[in-house]
XYZ file of C-alpha atoms in Angstrom:
186
model
C -0.071 0.136 -0.201
C 3.160 2.513 0.767
C 4.743 1.843 -2.416
C 1.373 2.408 -4.176
C 0.869 5.500 -2.475
C 4.171 6.560 -2.988
C 4.044 6.028 -6.739
C 1.091 7.998 -6.839
C 2.905 11.104 -5.477
C 6.059 10.394 -7.194
C 5.368 8.587 -10.309
C 9.000 9.040 -11.437
C 10.886 7.784 -8.556
C 13.056 4.783 -9.924
C 13.543 3.294 -6.244
C 9.865 3.099 -5.740
C 9.096 1.984 -8.842
C 11.762 -1.042 -8.552
C 10.473 -1.917 -5.310
C 7.060 -1.564 -6.286
C 8.143 -4.018 -9.267
C 9.708 -6.468 -6.532
C 6.590 -6.496 -4.317
C 4.516 -7.396 -7.617
C 6.989 -9.986 -8.366
C 6.782 -11.615 -4.929
C 3.096 -11.716 -5.417
C 3.420 -13.498 -8.450
C 2.571 -10.869 -10.705
C 5.591 -11.083 -13.171
C 4.038 -8.799 -16.146
C 3.726 -6.023 -13.608
C 6.905 -6.384 -11.957
C 8.584 -6.040 -15.127
C 6.679 -3.313 -16.254
C 7.422 -1.504 -13.034
C 11.027 -1.907 -13.319
C 11.532 -1.576 -16.680
C 10.423 1.738 -16.382
C 12.353 2.599 -13.335
C 15.643 1.554 -15.846
C 14.177 3.756 -18.712
C 13.971 7.028 -16.328
C 17.413 6.105 -14.900
C 19.569 4.013 -17.156
C 22.066 3.777 -14.115
C 19.809 2.247 -11.762
C 22.052 -1.081 -11.470
C 19.698 -2.222 -8.363
C 16.850 -2.196 -10.887
C 18.932 -3.763 -13.706
C 19.878 -6.721 -11.288
C 16.251 -7.293 -10.582
C 14.898 -7.467 -14.104
C 18.006 -9.544 -14.902
C 17.310 -12.138 -12.160
C 13.532 -12.400 -13.335
C 14.806 -13.132 -16.811
C 17.209 -15.541 -15.581
C 14.450 -17.489 -13.571
C 12.258 -17.157 -16.945
C 15.205 -18.859 -18.957
C 15.596 -15.862 -20.979
C 19.687 -15.993 -20.324
C 20.541 -13.637 -23.146
C 18.533 -11.081 -22.098
C 19.874 -11.725 -18.495
C 23.183 -11.508 -19.465
C 22.735 -8.521 -21.413
C 21.530 -6.487 -18.208
C 24.182 -8.269 -15.993
C 27.158 -7.103 -18.532
C 25.550 -3.219 -18.131
C 25.668 -3.474 -14.602
C 29.649 -4.782 -14.682
C 30.124 -1.493 -16.324
C 28.753 0.527 -13.139
C 32.118 1.056 -11.609
C 30.729 1.873 -8.246
C 27.891 -0.761 -7.663
C 28.551 -2.442 -4.699
C 26.968 -6.063 -5.272
C 29.089 -7.027 -8.468
C 30.102 -10.075 -6.740
C 26.391 -11.130 -7.378
C 26.666 -10.141 -10.849
C 29.580 -12.369 -11.549
C 28.007 -14.918 -9.650
C 24.735 -14.698 -11.765
C 26.848 -14.599 -15.107
C 28.366 -18.058 -13.960
C 24.907 -19.542 -13.363
C 23.956 -18.702 -16.810
C 27.540 -20.137 -17.869
C 26.666 -23.434 -15.898
C 23.201 -23.524 -17.615
C 25.123 -23.125 -21.080
C 27.641 -26.031 -20.583
C 30.418 -23.763 -20.335
C 32.109 -24.802 -16.595
C 35.671 -23.050 -17.786
C 34.001 -19.741 -18.121
C 31.534 -20.019 -14.847
C 34.546 -20.800 -12.759
C 36.428 -17.646 -14.141
C 33.478 -15.655 -13.327
C 32.846 -17.294 -9.724
C 36.548 -16.810 -8.994
C 35.849 -12.894 -9.645
C 32.836 -13.165 -7.468
C 35.107 -14.109 -4.584
C 37.881 -11.956 -5.369
C 35.314 -8.910 -5.213
C 33.837 -10.441 -1.787
C 35.819 -13.072 -0.014
C 32.890 -13.535 2.103
C 30.282 -14.624 -0.414
C 29.466 -18.478 0.344
C 27.316 -19.380 -2.505
C 30.254 -18.293 -4.910
C 32.632 -20.572 -3.099
C 30.190 -23.241 -2.910
C 29.442 -23.201 -6.630
C 33.284 -23.648 -7.167
C 33.125 -26.362 -4.894
C 30.178 -28.274 -6.325
C 31.918 -27.972 -9.874
C 35.461 -29.069 -8.518
C 33.691 -31.964 -6.927
C 32.045 -33.116 -10.107
C 35.173 -33.136 -11.932
C 36.679 -35.058 -9.332
C 38.979 -32.433 -7.999
C 38.370 -33.417 -4.372
C 41.228 -31.867 -3.064
C 40.313 -28.309 -4.277
C 36.318 -28.738 -3.827
C 37.483 -29.279 0.213
C 39.046 -26.182 0.052
C 36.077 -24.122 -1.511
C 33.560 -25.927 0.556
C 35.668 -25.074 3.643
C 35.667 -21.434 2.625
C 31.746 -21.458 2.070
C 31.308 -22.863 5.555
C 33.479 -19.952 6.935
C 31.953 -16.650 8.776
C 28.192 -16.136 8.780
C 27.843 -19.313 6.140
C 28.796 -21.703 9.334
C 24.824 -21.948 9.456
C 24.362 -23.487 6.039
C 25.056 -27.162 5.919
C 25.323 -28.205 2.344
C 28.953 -26.860 2.156
C 29.715 -28.753 5.379
C 28.025 -31.716 3.930
C 30.025 -31.747 0.732
C 33.412 -30.791 2.616
C 32.765 -34.420 4.253
C 32.170 -36.046 0.930
C 35.455 -34.553 -0.228
C 37.248 -35.847 2.470
C 35.777 -39.292 1.959
C 36.932 -39.056 -1.421
C 40.415 -38.287 -0.348
C 40.583 -41.194 1.907
C 40.752 -38.743 4.918
C 37.779 -40.490 7.142
C 38.623 -39.121 10.233
C 38.374 -35.383 9.250
C 35.196 -36.928 7.409
C 33.923 -38.010 10.628
C 34.517 -35.240 12.470
C 32.573 -32.810 10.055
C 29.861 -34.920 9.999
C 29.548 -35.324 14.064
C 29.657 -31.258 14.175
C 27.089 -31.396 11.730
C 25.074 -33.661 13.548
C 25.326 -31.519 16.716
C 24.853 -28.099 14.557
C 22.004 -29.370 12.432
C 20.304 -32.037 14.499
C 16.792 -30.273 14.091
C 16.971 -30.345 10.425
């Protein structure tokens, strides 16, 4: 209600348009969401938050080329603080296209920009695990389990799997026991 009211009084406020678009998106009204976010970008082509939102909607719709175009435009914004997410999303597109090499490069860019971005470390770990590079996968899963990410069980589980593949059974058992304590209710 507040966003609709704000839009009536300030119909060209790009932050309001972007947020209104996302509100519609979360209410499953994708057409309205795209219209509002697109209008925000038309008014302010430098609104990288709106570009990120429209690109992510395109990505979820399977419109990879359109999503990539928006993400590439965001990369040109030298002051955008969430470029690590842009690199991560571009890597996701490359994985969908089957280009693991390019995806790994983009994920490496993501963690170079934000060394605490767990999803990029986790995805790097998964790619390496699937390729049989268990030593590197173990390192990436460990990174994906650090800091605020210690509450996420998947990287820890995959770290244990990597340890098993490396015949490091004692360490794997330690990780699994810690997981059983930390995630007993999940």
